PDB file of C-alpha atoms and ligand atoms in Angstrom:
ATOM      1  CA  ARG A   1      -8.990  -6.882  -1.684  1.00  0.00           C
ATOM      2  CA  ALA A   2      -8.492 -10.381  -3.002  1.00  0.00           C
ATOM      3  CA  ARG A   3      -8.037 -13.036  -0.330  1.00  0.00           C
ATOM      4  CA  LEU A   4      -4.839 -15.075  -0.627  1.00  0.00           C
ATOM      5  CA  VAL A   5      -4.034 -18.318   1.142  1.00  0.00           C
ATOM      6  CA  VAL A   6      -0.322 -19.118   0.820  1.00  0.00           C
ATOM      7  CA  LEU A   7       1.037 -22.663   1.106  1.00  0.00           C
ATOM      8  CA  VAL A   8       4.664 -23.087   2.218  1.00  0.00           C
ATOM      9  CA  SER A   9       7.151 -25.790   3.192  1.00  0.00           C
ATOM     10  CA  GLY A  10      10.459 -24.004   3.580  1.00  0.00           C
ATOM     11  CA  ALA A  11      12.367 -20.752   3.932  1.00  0.00           C
ATOM     12  CA  GLY A  12       9.357 -18.635   3.029  1.00  0.00           C
ATOM     13  CA  SER A  13      11.222 -15.841   1.240  1.00  0.00           C
ATOM     14  CA  ASN A  14       8.494 -15.610  -1.405  1.00  0.00           C
ATOM     15  CA  LEU A  15       5.833 -15.516   1.305  1.00  0.00           C
ATOM     16  CA  LEU A  16       7.707 -12.746   3.066  1.00  0.00           C
ATOM     17  CA  ALA A  17       7.732 -10.673  -0.138  1.00  0.00           C
ATOM     18  CA  LEU A  18       3.993 -11.236  -0.605  1.00  0.00           C
ATOM     19  CA  LEU A  19       3.316 -10.231   2.989  1.00  0.00           C
ATOM     20  CA  GLU A  20       5.304  -7.019   2.459  1.00  0.00           C
ATOM     21  CA  ALA A  21       3.516  -6.230  -0.818  1.00  0.00           C
ATOM     22  CA  CYS A  22       0.134  -6.736   0.856  1.00  0.00           C
ATOM     23  CA  GLU A  23       0.922  -3.992   3.376  1.00  0.00           C
ATOM     24  CA  GLU A  24       0.301  -1.522   0.542  1.00  0.00           C
ATOM     25  CA  PRO A  25      -3.501  -1.334   0.060  1.00  0.00           C
ATOM     26  CA  SER A  26      -3.187  -0.543  -3.654  1.00  0.00           C
ATOM     27  CA  TYR A  27      -1.572  -3.953  -4.148  1.00  0.00           C
ATOM     28  CA  GLY A  28      -5.092  -5.343  -4.086  1.00  0.00           C
ATOM     29  CA  ALA A  29      -4.552  -8.482  -2.024  1.00  0.00           C
ATOM     30  CA  GLN A  30      -4.283  -9.652   1.546  1.00  0.00           C
ATOM     31  CA  VAL A  31      -2.797 -12.861   2.908  1.00  0.00           C
ATOM     32  CA  VAL A  32      -5.635 -14.239   5.048  1.00  0.00           C
ATOM     33  CA  ALA A  33      -3.830 -17.424   6.090  1.00  0.00           C
ATOM     34  CA  VAL A  34      -0.661 -19.441   5.651  1.00  0.00           C
ATOM     35  CA  LEU A  35      -0.734 -23.218   5.665  1.00  0.00           C
ATOM     36  CA  ALA A  36       2.311 -25.454   5.837  1.00  0.00           C
ATOM     37  CA  ASP A  37       2.860 -29.191   5.616  1.00  0.00           C
ATOM     38  CA  ARG A  38       5.595 -28.997   8.269  1.00  0.00           C
ATOM     39  CA  ALA A  39       7.054 -26.609  10.810  1.00  0.00           C
ATOM     40  CA  CYS A  40       9.231 -24.272   8.744  1.00  0.00           C
ATOM     41  CA  ALA A  41      10.576 -20.730   8.545  1.00  0.00           C
ATOM     42  CA  GLY A  42       7.676 -19.725   6.285  1.00  0.00           C
ATOM     43  CA  PHE A  43       5.270 -20.654   9.053  1.00  0.00           C
ATOM     44  CA  ASP A  44       7.249 -18.468  11.471  1.00  0.00           C
ATOM     45  CA  HIS A  45       7.114 -15.470   9.084  1.00  0.00           C
ATOM     46  CA  ALA A  46       3.338 -15.707   9.056  1.00  0.00           C
ATOM     47  CA  ALA A  47       3.097 -15.918  12.806  1.00  0.00           C
ATOM     48  CA  ARG A  48       5.366 -12.866  13.185  1.00  0.00           C
ATOM     49  CA  ALA A  49       3.246 -10.921  10.683  1.00  0.00           C
ATOM     50  CA  GLY A  50       0.152 -11.730  12.701  1.00  0.00           C
ATOM     51  CA  VAL A  51      -1.308 -13.856   9.894  1.00  0.00           C
ATOM     52  CA  PRO A  52      -3.100 -17.027  10.989  1.00  0.00           C
ATOM     53  CA  ALA A  53      -0.860 -19.999  10.270  1.00  0.00           C
ATOM     54  CA  GLN A  54      -1.495 -23.701  10.558  1.00  0.00           C
ATOM     55  CA  VAL A  55       0.519 -26.850   9.949  1.00  0.00           C
ATOM     56  CA  VAL A  56      -1.389 -29.665   8.261  1.00  0.00           C
ATOM     57  CA  ALA A  57       1.182 -32.455   8.278  1.00  0.00           C
ATOM     58  CA  PRO A  58       0.682 -35.634   6.237  1.00  0.00           C
ATOM     59  CA  GLY A  59       2.134 -37.670   9.108  1.00  0.00           C
ATOM     60  CA  ASP A  60      -0.859 -36.768  11.245  1.00  0.00           C
ATOM     61  CA  PHE A  61      -3.270 -38.553   8.891  1.00  0.00           C
ATOM     62  CA  PRO A  62      -3.738 -42.248   8.097  1.00  0.00           C
ATOM     63  CA  ASP A  63      -3.229 -41.793   4.358  1.00  0.00           C
ATOM     64  CA  ARG A  64      -2.833 -39.268   1.579  1.00  0.00           C
ATOM     65  CA  PRO A  65      -6.544 -38.771   0.777  1.00  0.00           C
ATOM     66  CA  HIS A  66      -7.274 -37.935   4.434  1.00  0.00           C
ATOM     67  CA  TRP A  67      -4.444 -35.388   4.458  1.00  0.00           C
ATOM     68  CA  ASP A  68      -5.702 -33.942   1.189  1.00  0.00           C
ATOM     69  CA  GLN A  69      -9.213 -33.575   2.628  1.00  0.00           C
ATOM     70  CA  ALA A  70      -7.885 -31.908   5.766  1.00  0.00           C
ATOM     71  CA  LEU A  71      -5.865 -29.469   3.658  1.00  0.00           C
ATOM     72  CA  VAL A  72      -8.914 -28.684   1.509  1.00  0.00           C
ATOM     73  CA  ARG A  73     -10.948 -27.988   4.646  1.00  0.00           C
ATOM     74  CA  ALA A  74      -8.225 -25.811   6.143  1.00  0.00           C
ATOM     75  CA  VAL A  75      -7.806 -23.800   2.936  1.00  0.00           C
ATOM     76  CA  THR A  76     -11.472 -23.394   1.979  1.00  0.00           C
ATOM     77  CA  ALA A  77     -12.337 -22.253   5.514  1.00  0.00           C
ATOM     78  CA  TRP A  78     -10.537 -19.005   4.578  1.00  0.00           C
ATOM     79  CA  GLU A  79     -12.623 -18.529   1.415  1.00  0.00           C
ATOM     80  CA  PRO A  80      -9.602 -17.705  -0.724  1.00  0.00           C
ATOM     81  CA  ASP A  81      -9.854 -16.018  -4.086  1.00  0.00           C
ATOM     82  CA  LEU A  82      -6.414 -17.321  -4.932  1.00  0.00           C
ATOM     83  CA  VAL A  83      -4.210 -20.026  -3.411  1.00  0.00           C
ATOM     84  CA  VAL A  84      -0.484 -19.390  -3.888  1.00  0.00           C
ATOM     85  CA  CYS A  85       1.956 -22.294  -3.559  1.00  0.00           C
ATOM     86  CA  ALA A  86       5.214 -20.574  -2.605  1.00  0.00           C
ATOM     87  CA  GLY A  87       7.764 -23.292  -2.051  1.00  0.00           C
ATOM     88  CA  PHE A  88       5.098 -25.835  -1.122  1.00  0.00           C
ATOM     89  CA  MET A  89       6.826 -29.157  -1.735  1.00  0.00           C
ATOM     90  CA  ARG A  90       3.808 -31.484  -1.933  1.00  0.00           C
ATOM     91  CA  LEU A  91       1.530 -32.404  -4.784  1.00  0.00           C
ATOM     92  CA  LEU A  92      -2.044 -31.259  -4.321  1.00  0.00           C
ATOM     93  CA  GLY A  93      -4.567 -34.051  -4.765  1.00  0.00           C
ATOM     94  CA  PRO A  94      -7.507 -34.062  -7.169  1.00  0.00           C
ATOM     95  CA  GLY A  95      -9.907 -33.300  -4.304  1.00  0.00           C
ATOM     96  CA  PHE A  96      -8.100 -30.061  -3.638  1.00  0.00           C
ATOM     97  CA  LEU A  97      -8.146 -28.896  -7.249  1.00  0.00           C
ATOM     98  CA  GLU A  98     -11.817 -29.869  -7.670  1.00  0.00           C
ATOM     99  CA  ARG A  99     -12.774 -27.602  -4.798  1.00  0.00           C
ATOM    100  CA  LEU A 100     -10.669 -24.692  -6.011  1.00  0.00           C
ATOM    101  CA  PRO A 101     -10.723 -24.923  -9.789  1.00  0.00           C
ATOM    102  CA  GLY A 102      -8.627 -22.322 -11.569  1.00  0.00           C
ATOM    103  CA  ARG A 103      -7.618 -20.655  -8.322  1.00  0.00           C
ATOM    104  CA  VAL A 104      -4.295 -22.284  -7.477  1.00  0.00           C
ATOM    105  CA  VAL A 105      -0.948 -20.975  -8.714  1.00  0.00           C
ATOM    106  CA  ASN A 106       2.555 -22.302  -8.119  1.00  0.00           C
ATOM    107  CA  THR A 107       6.019 -20.861  -8.650  1.00  0.00           C
ATOM    108  CA  HIS A 108       8.734 -23.253  -9.769  1.00  0.00           C
ATOM    109  CA  PRO A 109      12.495 -22.690 -10.093  1.00  0.00           C
ATOM    110  CA  SER A 110      13.027 -23.637 -13.733  1.00  0.00           C
ATOM    111  CA  LEU A 111      11.930 -22.724 -17.218  1.00  0.00           C
ATOM    112  CA  LEU A 112       9.108 -25.255 -17.418  1.00  0.00           C
ATOM    113  CA  PRO A 113       8.540 -27.609 -19.146  1.00  0.00           C
ATOM    114  CA  ASP A 114      12.243 -28.174 -18.423  1.00  0.00           C
ATOM    115  CA  PHE A 115      13.114 -29.654 -15.034  1.00  0.00           C
ATOM    116  CA  PRO A 116       9.783 -30.241 -13.274  1.00  0.00           C
ATOM    117  CA  GLY A 117       9.722 -31.860  -9.847  1.00  0.00           C
ATOM    118  CA  ALA A 118      11.218 -31.363  -6.442  1.00  0.00           C
ATOM    119  CA  HIS A 119      14.894 -30.906  -7.445  1.00  0.00           C
ATOM    120  CA  ALA A 120      14.707 -28.472 -10.320  1.00  0.00           C
ATOM    121  CA  VAL A 121      17.875 -26.528  -9.522  1.00  0.00           C
ATOM    122  CA  ARG A 122      19.952 -29.626  -8.915  1.00  0.00           C
ATOM    123  CA  ASP A 123      18.613 -31.198 -12.122  1.00  0.00           C
ATOM    124  CA  THR A 124      19.372 -28.014 -14.103  1.00  0.00           C
ATOM    125  CA  LEU A 125      23.004 -28.094 -12.964  1.00  0.00           C
ATOM    126  CA  ALA A 126      23.332 -31.831 -13.550  1.00  0.00           C
ATOM    127  CA  ALA A 127      22.094 -31.394 -17.128  1.00  0.00           C
ATOM    128  CA  GLY A 128      24.655 -28.671 -17.796  1.00  0.00           C
ATOM    129  CA  ALA A 129      21.981 -26.184 -18.888  1.00  0.00           C
ATOM    130  CA  ASP A 130      23.215 -22.636 -19.490  1.00  0.00           C
ATOM    131  CA  ARG A 131      19.970 -20.920 -18.597  1.00  0.00           C
ATOM    132  CA  SER A 132      17.375 -21.342 -15.928  1.00  0.00           C
ATOM    133  CA  GLY A 133      14.655 -19.225 -14.409  1.00  0.00           C
ATOM    134  CA  ALA A 134      11.288 -19.384 -12.736  1.00  0.00           C
ATOM    135  CA  THR A 135       7.810 -20.185 -13.979  1.00  0.00           C
ATOM    136  CA  LEU A 136       4.528 -19.128 -12.423  1.00  0.00           C
ATOM    137  CA  PHE A 137       1.707 -21.380 -13.548  1.00  0.00           C
ATOM    138  CA  TRP A 138      -1.846 -22.531 -12.859  1.00  0.00           C
ATOM    139  CA  VAL A 139      -1.733 -25.803 -10.946  1.00  0.00           C
ATOM    140  CA  ASP A 140      -3.333 -28.823 -12.574  1.00  0.00           C
ATOM    141  CA  GLU A 141      -3.158 -32.486 -11.629  1.00  0.00           C
ATOM    142  CA  GLY A 142       0.208 -33.074 -13.281  1.00  0.00           C
ATOM    143  CA  VAL A 143       3.635 -32.403 -11.840  1.00  0.00           C
ATOM    144  CA  ASP A 144       4.357 -28.795 -12.846  1.00  0.00           C
ATOM    145  CA  THR A 145       2.376 -29.155 -16.068  1.00  0.00           C
ATOM    146  CA  GLY A 146      -0.223 -26.383 -15.747  1.00  0.00           C
ATOM    147  CA  GLU A 147      -0.673 -23.404 -18.059  1.00  0.00           C
ATOM    148  CA  HIS A 148       2.038 -20.788 -17.687  1.00  0.00           C
ATOM    149  CA  ILE A 149       1.220 -17.324 -16.345  1.00  0.00           C
ATOM    150  CA  ALA A 150       4.712 -15.861 -16.549  1.00  0.00           C
ATOM    151  CA  GLN A 151       8.321 -16.906 -16.912  1.00  0.00           C
ATOM    152  CA  VAL A 152      11.592 -15.157 -16.135  1.00  0.00           C
ATOM    153  CA  GLU A 153      15.010 -16.292 -17.278  1.00  0.00           C
ATOM    154  CA  VAL A 154      18.389 -16.192 -15.522  1.00  0.00           C
ATOM    155  CA  GLU A 155      21.848 -17.330 -16.627  1.00  0.00           C
ATOM    156  CA  VAL A 156      23.559 -20.386 -15.219  1.00  0.00           C
ATOM    157  CA  LEU A 157      27.165 -19.333 -14.599  1.00  0.00           C
ATOM    158  CA  PRO A 158      30.275 -21.494 -14.581  1.00  0.00           C
ATOM    159  CA  GLY A 159      30.988 -22.605 -11.045  1.00  0.00           C
ATOM    160  CA  ASP A 160      27.375 -22.256  -9.944  1.00  0.00           C
ATOM    161  CA  THR A 161      26.344 -24.430  -7.034  1.00  0.00           C
ATOM    162  CA  GLU A 162      22.807 -25.314  -6.051  1.00  0.00           C
ATOM    163  CA  ALA A 163      22.983 -22.478  -3.510  1.00  0.00           C
ATOM    164  CA  THR A 164      24.242 -19.765  -5.883  1.00  0.00           C
ATOM    165  CA  LEU A 165      21.842 -20.690  -8.664  1.00  0.00           C
ATOM    166  CA  THR A 166      18.917 -20.920  -6.247  1.00  0.00           C
ATOM    167  CA  GLN A 167      19.759 -17.442  -5.014  1.00  0.00           C
ATOM    168  CA  ARG A 168      19.931 -15.994  -8.557  1.00  0.00           C
ATOM    169  CA  ILE A 169      16.645 -17.652  -9.469  1.00  0.00           C
ATOM    170  CA  LYS A 170      14.892 -16.367  -6.358  1.00  0.00           C
ATOM    171  CA  ALA A 171      16.135 -12.827  -7.090  1.00  0.00           C
ATOM    172  CA  ALA A 172      14.150 -12.984 -10.340  1.00  0.00           C
ATOM    173  CA  GLU A 173      11.355 -15.263  -9.179  1.00  0.00           C
ATOM    174  CA  THR A 174      10.174 -13.254  -6.208  1.00  0.00           C
ATOM    175  CA  PRO A 175       9.486  -9.967  -8.073  1.00  0.00           C
ATOM    176  CA  GLN A 176       7.711 -11.953 -10.796  1.00  0.00           C
ATOM    177  CA  LEU A 177       5.522 -13.700  -8.226  1.00  0.00           C
ATOM    178  CA  VAL A 178       4.676 -10.486  -6.412  1.00  0.00           C
ATOM    179  CA  ALA A 179       3.883  -8.638  -9.649  1.00  0.00           C
ATOM    180  CA  GLN A 180       1.740 -11.394 -11.135  1.00  0.00           C
ATOM    181  CA  VAL A 181      -0.197 -12.216  -7.974  1.00  0.00           C
ATOM    182  CA  GLY A 182      -0.918  -8.504  -7.573  1.00  0.00           C
ATOM    183  CA  ARG A 183      -2.084  -8.288 -11.187  1.00  0.00           C
ATOM    184  CA  LEU A 184      -4.377 -11.301 -10.763  1.00  0.00           C
ATOM    185  CA  ALA A 185      -5.721  -9.904  -7.499  1.00  0.00           C
ATOM    186  CA  ARG A 186      -6.471  -6.493  -9.002  1.00  0.00           C
ATOM    187  CA  GLU A 187      -8.163  -8.088 -12.016  1.00  0.00           C
ATOM    188  CA  MET A 188     -10.382  -9.991  -9.616  1.00  0.00           C
ATOM    189  CA  VAL A 189     -11.171  -6.857  -7.653  1.00  0.00           C
ATOM    190  CA  ARG A 190     -12.112  -5.106 -10.901  1.00  0.00           C
ATOM    191  CA  GLY A 191     -14.396  -8.026 -11.673  1.00  0.00           C
ATOM    192  CA  GLU A 192     -12.463  -9.311 -14.641  1.00  0.00           C
ATOM    193  CA  GLY A 193     -12.263 -12.793 -13.198  1.00  0.00           C
ATOM    194  CA  LEU A 194      -9.170 -14.935 -13.485  1.00  0.00           C
ATOM    195  CA  GLN A 195      -7.174 -15.068 -16.694  1.00  0.00           C
ATOM    196  CA  GLY A 196      -5.697 -18.363 -17.677  1.00  0.00           C
ATOM    197  CA  ALA A 197      -6.212 -22.035 -17.227  1.00  0.00           C
ATOM    198  CA  GLY A 198      -9.496 -23.152 -15.889  1.00  0.00           C
ATOM    199  CA  ALA A 199     -10.222 -19.481 -15.457  1.00  0.00           C
ATOM    200  CA  GLY A 200     -13.654 -20.621 -14.682  1.00  0.00           C
ATOM    201  CA  ALA A 201     -14.908 -17.009 -15.114  1.00  0.00           C
ATOM    202  CA  ASP A 202     -16.690 -17.391 -11.832  1.00  0.00           C
ATOM    203  CA  PRO A 203     -18.683 -14.192 -11.288  1.00  0.00           C
ATOM    204  CA  GLU A 204     -18.702 -14.859  -7.565  1.00  0.00           C
ATOM    205  CA  VAL A 205     -14.978 -14.305  -7.464  1.00  0.00           C
ATOM    206  CA  ALA A 206     -15.540 -10.641  -8.118  1.00  0.00           C
ATOM    207  CA  GLN A 207     -18.441 -10.352  -5.691  1.00  0.00           C
ATOM    208  CA  ASP A 208     -16.474 -11.886  -2.850  1.00  0.00           C
ATOM    209  CA  VAL A 209     -13.662  -9.377  -2.727  1.00  0.00           C
TER     210      VAL A 209
HETATM  211  C1  LIG B 301      11.238 -21.303  -4.546  1.00  0.00           C
HETATM  212  O1  LIG B 301      12.378 -21.044  -5.323  1.00  0.00           O
HETATM  213  C2  LIG B 301      10.245 -22.117  -5.339  1.00  0.00           C
HETATM  214  O2  LIG B 301      10.313 -21.879  -6.720  1.00  0.00           O
HETATM  215  C3  LIG B 301      10.660 -23.528  -5.041  1.00  0.00           C
HETATM  216  O3  LIG B 301      11.015 -23.510  -3.705  1.00  0.00           O
HETATM  217  C4  LIG B 301      11.561 -22.242  -3.392  1.00  0.00           C
HETATM  218  C5  LIG B 301      10.930 -21.779  -2.105  1.00  0.00           C
HETATM  219  O4  LIG B 301      11.612 -20.699  -1.576  1.00  0.00           O
HETATM  220  N1  LIG B 301       9.584 -24.425  -5.318  1.00  0.00           N
HETATM  221  C6  LIG B 301       9.746 -25.630  -5.839  1.00  0.00           C
HETATM  222  O5  LIG B 301      10.830 -26.131  -6.046  1.00  0.00           O
HETATM  223  C7  LIG B 301       8.453 -26.351  -6.139  1.00  0.00           C
HETATM  224  N2  LIG B 301       8.685 -27.501  -6.946  1.00  0.00           N
HETATM  225  P1  LIG B 301      11.011 -19.894  -0.345  1.00  0.00           P
HETATM  226  O6  LIG B 301      10.500 -20.911   0.669  1.00  0.00           O
HETATM  227  O7  LIG B 301      12.172 -19.108   0.180  1.00  0.00           O
HETATM  228  O8  LIG B 301       9.905 -19.019  -0.870  1.00  0.00           O
END
Protein backbone atom coordinates (compact mmCIF):
# COMPACT_ATOMS: atom_id res chain seq x y z
CA ARG A 1 0.00 0.00 0.00
CA ALA A 2 1.15 3.52 -0.73
CA ARG A 3 2.43 5.43 2.28
CA LEU A 4 0.67 8.74 2.95
CA VAL A 5 1.83 11.51 5.24
CA VAL A 6 -1.00 14.00 5.84
CA LEU A 7 -0.36 17.61 6.85
CA VAL A 8 -3.11 19.43 8.78
CA SER A 9 -3.77 22.70 10.60
CA GLY A 10 -7.44 22.63 11.47
CA ALA A 11 -10.65 20.66 11.83
CA GLY A 12 -9.25 17.63 10.03
CA SER A 13 -12.47 16.49 8.36
CA ASN A 14 -10.59 15.59 5.18
CA LEU A 15 -8.01 13.68 7.21
CA LEU A 16 -10.77 11.80 8.97
CA ALA A 17 -12.24 10.73 5.62
CA LEU A 18 -8.81 9.56 4.42
CA LEU A 19 -8.27 7.61 7.63
CA GLU A 20 -11.64 5.90 7.15
CA ALA A 21 -10.93 5.09 3.49
CA CYS A 22 -7.56 3.59 4.43
CA GLU A 23 -9.28 1.06 6.70
CA GLU A 24 -10.35 -0.74 3.52
CA PRO A 25 -7.25 -2.57 2.20
CA SER A 26 -8.39 -2.30 -1.43
CA TYR A 27 -8.14 1.48 -1.13
CA GLY A 28 -4.42 1.02 -1.67
CA ALA A 29 -3.05 3.52 0.84
CA GLN A 30 -2.23 3.88 4.50
CA VAL A 31 -1.73 7.03 6.54
CA VAL A 32 1.67 6.42 8.16
CA ALA A 33 1.84 9.77 9.96
CA VAL A 34 0.08 13.08 10.48
CA LEU A 35 2.03 16.28 10.95
CA ALA A 36 0.56 19.58 12.06
CA ASP A 37 1.92 23.09 12.43
CA ARG A 38 -0.17 23.63 15.57
CA ALA A 39 -2.29 21.71 18.05
CA CYS A 40 -5.59 21.17 16.24
CA ALA A 41 -8.53 18.81 15.90
CA GLY A 42 -6.84 17.08 12.95
CA PHE A 43 -3.96 16.15 15.22
CA ASP A 44 -6.43 14.68 17.72
CA HIS A 45 -8.12 12.56 15.01
CA ALA A 46 -4.77 11.01 14.19
CA ALA A 47 -3.97 10.27 17.79
CA ARG A 48 -7.39 8.63 18.27
CA ALA A 49 -6.87 6.51 15.15
CA GLY A 50 -3.56 5.32 16.52
CA VAL A 51 -1.61 7.07 13.75
CA PRO A 52 1.65 8.72 14.81
CA ALA A 53 1.12 12.47 14.98
CA GLN A 54 3.55 15.28 15.58
CA VAL A 55 3.32 19.06 15.82
CA VAL A 56 6.14 20.94 14.12
CA ALA A 57 5.33 24.53 15.05
CA PRO A 58 7.08 27.47 13.36
CA GLY A 59 7.23 29.27 16.71
CA ASP A 60 9.62 26.64 18.01
CA PHE A 61 12.27 27.55 15.43
CA PRO A 62 14.41 30.67 15.01
CA ASP A 63 13.27 31.33 11.45
CA ARG A 64 11.31 29.95 8.53
CA PRO A 65 14.14 27.96 6.88
CA HIS A 66 14.82 26.11 10.16
CA TRP A 67 11.12 25.24 10.48
CA ASP A 68 11.06 24.12 6.87
CA GLN A 69 14.07 21.86 7.45
CA ALA A 70 12.50 20.37 10.57
CA LEU A 71 9.28 19.68 8.66
CA VAL A 72 11.23 18.04 5.82
CA ARG A 73 13.03 15.82 8.32
CA ALA A 74 9.80 14.90 10.10
CA VAL A 75 8.02 14.06 6.84
CA THR A 76 10.84 12.21 5.06
CA ALA A 77 11.47 10.07 8.15
CA TRP A 78 8.18 8.32 7.23
CA GLU A 79 9.33 7.62 3.65
CA PRO A 80 6.05 8.79 2.14
CA ASP A 81 4.99 7.95 -1.38
CA LEU A 82 2.58 10.86 -1.28
CA VAL A 83 2.24 13.88 1.01
CA VAL A 84 -1.33 15.17 1.28
CA CYS A 85 -1.93 18.73 2.49
CA ALA A 86 -5.46 18.57 3.92
CA GLY A 87 -6.22 21.98 5.35
CA PHE A 88 -2.54 22.71 5.98
CA MET A 89 -2.44 26.50 6.18
CA ARG A 90 1.28 27.13 5.62
CA LEU A 91 3.32 27.47 2.47
CA LEU A 92 5.87 24.72 2.00
CA GLY A 93 9.37 26.03 1.36
CA PRO A 94 11.58 25.18 -1.60
CA GLY A 95 13.63 22.79 0.55
CA PHE A 96 10.55 20.72 1.19
CA LEU A 97 9.54 20.47 -2.46
CA GLU A 98 13.12 19.68 -3.55
CA ARG A 99 13.18 16.67 -1.26
CA LEU A 100 9.77 15.42 -2.34
CA PRO A 101 9.44 16.41 -5.98
CA GLY A 102 6.12 15.54 -7.57
CA ARG A 103 4.84 13.88 -4.41
CA VAL A 104 2.91 16.65 -2.66
CA VAL A 105 -0.77 17.36 -3.29
CA ASN A 106 -3.03 20.00 -1.79
CA THR A 107 -6.79 20.50 -1.72
CA HIS A 108 -8.06 24.06 -1.92
CA PRO A 109 -11.61 25.40 -1.48
CA SER A 110 -12.06 27.25 -4.77
CA LEU A 111 -12.03 26.70 -8.49
CA LEU A 112 -8.37 27.60 -8.99
CA PRO A 113 -6.94 29.73 -10.49
CA ASP A 114 -9.73 31.78 -8.91
CA PHE A 115 -9.30 32.73 -5.26
CA PRO A 116 -5.93 31.30 -4.21
CA GLY A 117 -4.62 31.92 -0.70
CA ALA A 118 -5.71 31.46 2.86
CA HIS A 119 -9.22 33.00 2.63
CA ALA A 120 -10.65 31.44 -0.49
CA VAL A 121 -14.23 31.08 0.73
CA ARG A 122 -14.38 34.58 2.15
CA ASP A 123 -12.87 35.99 -1.05
CA THR A 124 -15.36 34.04 -3.19
CA LEU A 125 -18.29 35.56 -1.29
CA ALA A 126 -16.78 39.05 -1.32
CA ALA A 127 -16.40 38.87 -5.11
CA GLY A 128 -20.04 37.87 -5.53
CA ALA A 129 -19.13 34.72 -7.48
CA ASP A 130 -22.04 32.39 -8.24
CA ARG A 131 -20.00 29.21 -8.30
CA SER A 132 -17.22 27.78 -6.23
CA GLY A 133 -15.75 24.37 -5.61
CA ALA A 134 -12.57 22.57 -4.71
CA THR A 135 -9.35 21.90 -6.57
CA LEU A 136 -6.86 19.13 -5.92
CA PHE A 137 -3.47 19.99 -7.34
CA TRP A 138 0.24 19.17 -7.31
CA VAL A 139 2.03 21.61 -5.03
CA ASP A 140 4.69 23.81 -6.57
CA GLU A 141 6.49 26.83 -5.17
CA GLY A 142 3.69 29.26 -5.96
CA VAL A 143 0.60 29.97 -3.90
CA ASP A 144 -1.94 27.43 -5.16
CA THR A 145 -0.48 27.51 -8.67
CA GLY A 146 0.40 23.85 -9.27
CA GLU A 147 -1.00 21.58 -11.98
CA HIS A 148 -4.58 20.53 -11.35
CA ILE A 149 -5.43 16.88 -10.66
CA ALA A 150 -9.18 17.30 -10.28
CA GLN A 151 -11.80 19.96 -9.71
CA VAL A 152 -15.38 19.82 -8.46
CA GLU A 153 -17.89 22.64 -8.68
CA VAL A 154 -20.60 23.75 -6.25
CA GLU A 155 -23.14 26.58 -6.43
CA VAL A 156 -22.90 29.70 -4.31
CA LEU A 157 -26.44 30.34 -3.05
CA PRO A 158 -28.02 33.65 -2.09
CA GLY A 159 -27.62 34.17 1.63
CA ASP A 160 -24.56 31.95 1.86
CA THR A 161 -22.21 32.70 4.73
CA GLU A 162 -18.61 31.60 5.01
CA ALA A 163 -19.85 28.70 7.16
CA THR A 164 -22.59 27.47 4.80
CA LEU A 165 -20.43 27.74 1.70
CA THR A 166 -17.50 26.05 3.43
CA GLN A 167 -19.80 23.20 4.37
CA ARG A 168 -21.12 22.80 0.80
CA ILE A 169 -17.60 22.88 -0.59
CA LYS A 170 -16.34 20.29 1.87
CA ALA A 171 -19.26 18.00 1.00
CA ALA A 172 -17.90 17.90 -2.56
CA GLU A 173 -14.22 18.30 -1.77
CA THR A 174 -13.83 15.39 0.60
CA PRO A 175 -15.12 12.65 -1.76
CA GLN A 176 -12.96 14.11 -4.54
CA LEU A 177 -9.88 14.03 -2.31
CA VAL A 178 -10.52 10.49 -1.14
CA ALA A 179 -11.18 9.23 -4.68
CA GLN A 180 -8.16 10.92 -6.24
CA VAL A 181 -5.69 10.04 -3.50
CA GLY A 182 -6.87 6.43 -3.74
CA ARG A 183 -6.44 6.48 -7.51
CA LEU A 184 -2.92 7.90 -7.23
CA ALA A 185 -2.04 5.37 -4.54
CA ARG A 186 -3.30 2.42 -6.58
CA GLU A 187 -1.44 3.65 -9.67
CA MET A 188 1.72 3.73 -7.60
CA VAL A 189 1.08 0.25 -6.26
CA ARG A 190 0.60 -0.99 -9.82
CA GLY A 191 3.91 0.61 -10.71
CA GLU A 192 2.51 3.26 -13.00
CA GLY A 193 4.27 6.02 -11.12
CA LEU A 194 2.65 9.37 -10.46
CA GLN A 195 0.59 11.11 -13.11
CA GLY A 196 0.84 14.83 -13.33
CA ALA A 197 3.17 17.64 -12.55
CA GLY A 198 6.72 16.78 -11.83
CA ALA A 199 5.56 13.20 -12.03
CA GLY A 200 9.17 12.41 -11.89
CA ALA A 201 8.39 8.82 -13.03
CA ASP A 202 10.53 7.61 -10.20
CA PRO A 203 10.71 3.81 -10.50
CA GLU A 204 11.54 3.57 -6.82
CA VAL A 205 8.09 4.82 -5.98
CA ALA A 206 6.66 1.55 -7.19
CA GLN A 207 9.31 -0.57 -5.51
CA ASP A 208 8.76 1.05 -2.14
CA VAL A 209 5.11 0.18 -1.72
C1 LIG B 1 -10.51 22.43 3.44
O1 LIG B 1 -11.71 22.91 2.91
C2 LIG B 1 -9.35 22.84 2.56
O2 LIG B 1 -9.71 22.96 1.21
C3 LIG B 1 -8.97 24.17 3.12
O3 LIG B 1 -9.11 24.04 4.48
C4 LIG B 1 -10.17 23.14 4.75
C5 LIG B 1 -9.69 22.17 5.80
O4 LIG B 1 -10.74 21.45 6.33
N1 LIG B 1 -7.63 24.50 2.72
C6 LIG B 1 -7.24 25.72 2.40
O5 LIG B 1 -7.94 26.70 2.50
C7 LIG B 1 -5.81 25.80 1.92
N2 LIG B 1 -5.54 27.07 1.33
P1 LIG B 1 -10.47 20.21 7.28
O6 LIG B 1 -9.40 20.62 8.28
O7 LIG B 1 -11.79 19.96 7.95
O8 LIG B 1 -10.03 19.06 6.43
